[in-house]
Short mmCIF file of C-alpha atoms and ligand atoms in Angstrom, two decimals:
data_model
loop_
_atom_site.label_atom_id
_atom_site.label_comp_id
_atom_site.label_asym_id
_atom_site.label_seq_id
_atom_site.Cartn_x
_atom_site.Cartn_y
_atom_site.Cartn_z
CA UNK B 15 94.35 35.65 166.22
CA UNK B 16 93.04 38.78 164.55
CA UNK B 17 92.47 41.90 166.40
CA UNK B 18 89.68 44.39 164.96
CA UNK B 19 90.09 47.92 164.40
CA UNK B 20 88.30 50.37 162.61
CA UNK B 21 89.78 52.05 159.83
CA UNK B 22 89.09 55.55 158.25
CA UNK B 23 90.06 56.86 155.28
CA UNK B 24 90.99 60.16 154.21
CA UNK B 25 91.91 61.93 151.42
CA UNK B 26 95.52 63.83 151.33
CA UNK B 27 97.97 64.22 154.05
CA UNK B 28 100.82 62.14 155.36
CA UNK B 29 102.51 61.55 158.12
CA UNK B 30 102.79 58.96 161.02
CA UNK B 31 100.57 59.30 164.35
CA UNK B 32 100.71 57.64 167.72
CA UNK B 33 97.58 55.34 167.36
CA UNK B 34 96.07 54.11 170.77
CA UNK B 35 98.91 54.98 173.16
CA UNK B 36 101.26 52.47 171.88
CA UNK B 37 103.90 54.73 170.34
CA UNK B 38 105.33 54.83 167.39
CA UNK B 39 103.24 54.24 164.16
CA UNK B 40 105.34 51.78 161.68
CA UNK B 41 105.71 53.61 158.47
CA UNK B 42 102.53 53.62 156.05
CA UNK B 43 102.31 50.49 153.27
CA UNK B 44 102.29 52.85 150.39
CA UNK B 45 100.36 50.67 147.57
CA UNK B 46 100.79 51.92 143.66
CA UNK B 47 97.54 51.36 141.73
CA UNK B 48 98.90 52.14 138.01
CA UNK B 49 97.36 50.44 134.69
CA UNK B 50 96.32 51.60 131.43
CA UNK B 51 92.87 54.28 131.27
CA UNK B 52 89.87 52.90 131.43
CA UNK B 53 90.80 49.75 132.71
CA UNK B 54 88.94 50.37 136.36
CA UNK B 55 92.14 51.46 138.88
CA UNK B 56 89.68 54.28 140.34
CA UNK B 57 86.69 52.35 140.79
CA UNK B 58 88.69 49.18 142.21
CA UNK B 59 89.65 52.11 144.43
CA UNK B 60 86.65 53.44 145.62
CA UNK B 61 84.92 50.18 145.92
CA UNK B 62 87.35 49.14 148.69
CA UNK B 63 87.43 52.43 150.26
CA UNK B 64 83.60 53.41 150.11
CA UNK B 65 81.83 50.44 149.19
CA UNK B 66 81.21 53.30 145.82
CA UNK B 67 80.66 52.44 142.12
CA UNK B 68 79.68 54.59 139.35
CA UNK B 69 79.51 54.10 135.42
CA UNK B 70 80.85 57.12 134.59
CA UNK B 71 84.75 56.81 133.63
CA UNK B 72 86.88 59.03 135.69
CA UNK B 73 88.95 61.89 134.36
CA UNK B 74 92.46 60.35 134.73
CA UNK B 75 94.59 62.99 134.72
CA UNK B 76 96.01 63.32 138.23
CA UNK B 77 97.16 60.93 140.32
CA UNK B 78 94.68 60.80 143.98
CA UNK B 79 96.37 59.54 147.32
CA UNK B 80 94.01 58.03 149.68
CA UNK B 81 94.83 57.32 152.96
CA UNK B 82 93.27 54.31 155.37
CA UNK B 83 94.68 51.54 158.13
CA UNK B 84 94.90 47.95 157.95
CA UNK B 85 95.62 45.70 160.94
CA UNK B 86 98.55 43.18 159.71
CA UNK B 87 100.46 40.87 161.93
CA UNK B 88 98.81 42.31 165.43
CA UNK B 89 100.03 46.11 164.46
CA UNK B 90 98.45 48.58 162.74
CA UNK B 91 99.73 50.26 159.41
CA UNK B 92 98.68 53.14 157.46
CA UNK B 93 98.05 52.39 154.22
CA UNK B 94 98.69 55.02 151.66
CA UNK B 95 96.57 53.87 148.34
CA UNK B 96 97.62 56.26 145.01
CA UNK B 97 95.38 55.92 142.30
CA UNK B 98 98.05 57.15 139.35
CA UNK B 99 96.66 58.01 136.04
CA UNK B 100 97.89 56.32 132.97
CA UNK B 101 101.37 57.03 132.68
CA UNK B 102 103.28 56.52 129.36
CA UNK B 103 106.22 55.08 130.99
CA UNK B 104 107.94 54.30 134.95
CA UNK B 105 110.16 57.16 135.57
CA UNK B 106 113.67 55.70 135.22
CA UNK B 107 114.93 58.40 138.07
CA UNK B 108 113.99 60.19 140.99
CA UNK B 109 114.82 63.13 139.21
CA UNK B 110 112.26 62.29 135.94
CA UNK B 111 109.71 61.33 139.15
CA UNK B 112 109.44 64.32 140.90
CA UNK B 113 109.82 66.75 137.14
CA UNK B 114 106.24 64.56 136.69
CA UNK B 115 103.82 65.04 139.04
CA UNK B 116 101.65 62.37 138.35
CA UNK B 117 104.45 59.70 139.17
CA UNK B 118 105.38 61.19 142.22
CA UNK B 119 106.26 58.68 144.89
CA UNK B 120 106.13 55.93 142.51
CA UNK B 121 109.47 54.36 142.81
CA UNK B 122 109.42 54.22 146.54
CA UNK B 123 105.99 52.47 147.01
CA UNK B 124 105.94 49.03 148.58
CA UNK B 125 104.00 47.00 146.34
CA UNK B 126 102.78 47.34 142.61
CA UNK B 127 98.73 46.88 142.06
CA UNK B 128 99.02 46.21 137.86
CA UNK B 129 95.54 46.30 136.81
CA UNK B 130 94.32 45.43 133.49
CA UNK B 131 90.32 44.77 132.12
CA UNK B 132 89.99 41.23 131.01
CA UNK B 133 88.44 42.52 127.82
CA UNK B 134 91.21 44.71 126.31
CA UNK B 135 94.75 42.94 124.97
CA UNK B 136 96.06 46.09 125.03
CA UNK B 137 95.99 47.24 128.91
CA UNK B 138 97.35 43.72 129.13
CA UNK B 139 100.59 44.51 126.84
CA UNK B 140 100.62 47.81 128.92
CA UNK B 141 100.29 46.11 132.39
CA UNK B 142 104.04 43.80 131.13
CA UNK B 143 105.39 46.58 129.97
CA UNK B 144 105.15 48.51 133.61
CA UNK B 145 105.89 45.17 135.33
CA UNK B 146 109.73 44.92 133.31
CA UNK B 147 110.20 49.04 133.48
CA UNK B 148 109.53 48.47 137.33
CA UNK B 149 112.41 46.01 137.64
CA UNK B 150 114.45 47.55 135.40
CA UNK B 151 114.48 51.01 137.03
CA UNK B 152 113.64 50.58 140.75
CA UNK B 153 116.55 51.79 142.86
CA UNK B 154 119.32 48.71 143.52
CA UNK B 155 117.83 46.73 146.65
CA UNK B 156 114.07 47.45 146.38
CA UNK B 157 114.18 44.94 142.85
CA UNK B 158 111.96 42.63 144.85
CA UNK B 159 109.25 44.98 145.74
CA UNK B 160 105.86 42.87 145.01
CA UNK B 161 103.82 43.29 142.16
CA UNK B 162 99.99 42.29 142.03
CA UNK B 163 98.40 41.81 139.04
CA UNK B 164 94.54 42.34 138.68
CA UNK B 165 92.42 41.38 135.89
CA UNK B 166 89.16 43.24 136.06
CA UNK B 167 86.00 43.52 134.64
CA UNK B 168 85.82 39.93 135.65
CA UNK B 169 81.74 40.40 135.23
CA UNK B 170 82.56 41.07 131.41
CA UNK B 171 84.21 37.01 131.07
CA UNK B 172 82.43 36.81 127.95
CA UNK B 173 84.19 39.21 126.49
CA UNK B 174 87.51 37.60 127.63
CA UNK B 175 90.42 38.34 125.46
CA UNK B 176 93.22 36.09 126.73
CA UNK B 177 92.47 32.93 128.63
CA UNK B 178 92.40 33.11 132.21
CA UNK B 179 94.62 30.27 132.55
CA UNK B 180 97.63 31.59 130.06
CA UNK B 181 97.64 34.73 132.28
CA UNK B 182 97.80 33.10 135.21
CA UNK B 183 100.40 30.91 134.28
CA UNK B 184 102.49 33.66 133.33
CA UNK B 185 101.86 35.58 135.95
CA UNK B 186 102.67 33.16 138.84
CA UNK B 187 105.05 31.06 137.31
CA UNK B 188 107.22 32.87 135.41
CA UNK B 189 106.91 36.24 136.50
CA UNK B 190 106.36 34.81 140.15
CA UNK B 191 103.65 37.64 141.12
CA UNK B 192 100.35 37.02 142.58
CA UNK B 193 97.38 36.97 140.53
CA UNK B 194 93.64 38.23 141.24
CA UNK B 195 90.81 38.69 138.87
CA UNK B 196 87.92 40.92 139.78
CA UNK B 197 85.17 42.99 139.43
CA UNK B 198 84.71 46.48 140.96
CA UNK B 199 81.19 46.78 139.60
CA UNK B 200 80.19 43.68 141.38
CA UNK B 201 81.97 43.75 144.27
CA UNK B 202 83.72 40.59 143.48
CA UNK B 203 87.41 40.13 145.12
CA UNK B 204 87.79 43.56 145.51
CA UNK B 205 88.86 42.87 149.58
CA UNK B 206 90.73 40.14 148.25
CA UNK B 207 93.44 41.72 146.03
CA UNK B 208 94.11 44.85 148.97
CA UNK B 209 94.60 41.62 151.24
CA UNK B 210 97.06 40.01 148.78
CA UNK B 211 98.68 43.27 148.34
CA UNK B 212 98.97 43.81 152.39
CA UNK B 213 100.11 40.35 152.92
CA UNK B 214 102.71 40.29 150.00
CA UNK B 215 104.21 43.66 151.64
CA UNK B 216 103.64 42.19 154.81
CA UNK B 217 105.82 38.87 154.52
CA UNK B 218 108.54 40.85 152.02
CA UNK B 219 108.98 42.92 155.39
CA UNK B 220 109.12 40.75 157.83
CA UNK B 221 109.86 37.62 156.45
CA UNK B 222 109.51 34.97 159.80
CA UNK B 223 105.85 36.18 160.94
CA UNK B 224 103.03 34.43 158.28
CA UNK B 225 101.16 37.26 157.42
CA UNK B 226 97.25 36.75 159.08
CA UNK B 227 94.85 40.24 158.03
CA UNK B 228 91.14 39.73 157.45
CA UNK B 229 88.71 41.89 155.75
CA UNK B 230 85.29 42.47 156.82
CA UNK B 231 82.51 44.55 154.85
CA UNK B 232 82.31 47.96 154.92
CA UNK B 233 80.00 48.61 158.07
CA UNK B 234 79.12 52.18 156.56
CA UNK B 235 80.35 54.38 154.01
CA UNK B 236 83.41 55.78 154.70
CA UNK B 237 84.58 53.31 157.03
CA UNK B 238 85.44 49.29 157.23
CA UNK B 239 86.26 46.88 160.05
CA UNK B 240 89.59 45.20 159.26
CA UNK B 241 90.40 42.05 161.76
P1 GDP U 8 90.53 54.05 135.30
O1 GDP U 8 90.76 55.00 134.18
O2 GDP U 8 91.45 52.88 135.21
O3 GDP U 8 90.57 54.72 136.64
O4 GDP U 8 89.07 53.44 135.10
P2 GDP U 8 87.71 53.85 135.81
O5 GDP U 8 87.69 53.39 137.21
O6 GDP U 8 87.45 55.28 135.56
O7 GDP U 8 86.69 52.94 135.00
C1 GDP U 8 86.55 53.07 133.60
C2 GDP U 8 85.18 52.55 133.18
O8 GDP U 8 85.10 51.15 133.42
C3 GDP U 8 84.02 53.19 133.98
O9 GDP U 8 82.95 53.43 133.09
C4 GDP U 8 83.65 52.14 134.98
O10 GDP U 8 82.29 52.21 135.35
C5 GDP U 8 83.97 50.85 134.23
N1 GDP U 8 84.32 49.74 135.12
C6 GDP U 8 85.20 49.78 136.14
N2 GDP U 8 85.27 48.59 136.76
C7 GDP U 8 84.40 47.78 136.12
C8 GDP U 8 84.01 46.42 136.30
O11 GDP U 8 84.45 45.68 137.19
N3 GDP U 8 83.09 45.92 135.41
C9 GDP U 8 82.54 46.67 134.41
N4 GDP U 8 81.65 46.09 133.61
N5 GDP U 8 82.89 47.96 134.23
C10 GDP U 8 83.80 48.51 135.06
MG1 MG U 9 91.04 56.73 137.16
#
């Protein structure tokens, strides 16, 4: 059974609120958006948040920490989405983390979005790179945190550097991480990948329950229906 709820999203802020009466909030899903520049993290972003697209590349400088709700497993969660800029490595401590201010909170998020653009080899070799400085450096314990990778520009398959089905191979069988392809210009799997995210952090959490969380379209800007 899914239950609806609306969710909002707003920019900044933390913290856990009573939602509805019930009590206590569970903590937030924090969800790491990190690939090479230019490769779409921002507008992946703000297509799932605001239903938004532009052509104009983003200045990628700063990392942005968006904040929304997701109805997983009958309870709501707040979902904390950070859109980090291209960093040159994973900071190997907390101390390197918080000395960088664009990789703050990076270590402790829940699950890894790895996007890459179909089209470029390189944001490929950078997404692998970030996937074995991840397991290599996460604090002892959290090793298994889930990475997604996401191949965009999926609208671009002409243009196709590496063949869908070598990445996906890779990805699923030997690194053992889920695999999306999609396009935030055209709206294609966009819902899809958050849900695989959700779910993957879902079921690593609490590993008896089957993870059931539907996505509806946006019903305005600013605002989606999640069941
Ligand atoms: P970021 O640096 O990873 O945040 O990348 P941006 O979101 O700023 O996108 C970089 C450029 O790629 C922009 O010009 C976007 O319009 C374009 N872009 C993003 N997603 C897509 C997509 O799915 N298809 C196409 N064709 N272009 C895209
Ligand atoms: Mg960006």
């Amino acid at each position: 059974m899914h239950w609806p709820a609306v969710c909002e999203n707003r920019e900044g802020g933390t913290g856990n609120r009573g939602r509805g009466g019930s009590g206590v909030m569970p903590p937030p899903f924090r969800i790491a958006v990190l690939g090479a520049q230019g490769v779409g993290k921002t507008s992946i972003v703000q297509r799932f948040l605001r239903d938004d697209y532009s052509e104009a590349p983003t200045p990628g400088q700063s990392r942005k920490v968006h904040l929304s709700a997701a109805v997983l497993n009958g309870h709501v969660h707040d979902l904390q989405i950070t859109d980090y800029p291209a960093i040159p490595s994973f900071p190997g401590s907390s101390l390197q983390e918080w000395t960088d201010s664009c990789c703050r909170g990076i270590r402790s998020a829940h699950v890894y979005i790895l996007v890459y653009d179909i089209c470029c080899f390189d944001s490929f070799e950078y997404v692998k790179t970030m996937r074995q400085q991840i397991l290599e450096t996460r604090v002892i314990g959290t090793a298994e945190v889930p990475i997604l990778i996401v191949g965009n520009k999926r609208d671009l398959q002409r243009g196709r550097v590496i063949p869908r089905h070598n990445v996906s191979d890779l990805v699923r069988k030997t690194w053992k991480c889920g695999y999306v392809e999609c396009s935030a210009k055209f709206n294609w799997h966009v819902l899809l990948l958050f849900g695989e995210a959700l779910r993957s952090v879902g079921c690593a959490r609490c590993k008896h329950v089957n993870a059931t969380i539907r996505f509806q379209h946006a019903l305005r800007r600013e605002r989606c229906a999640l069941m």
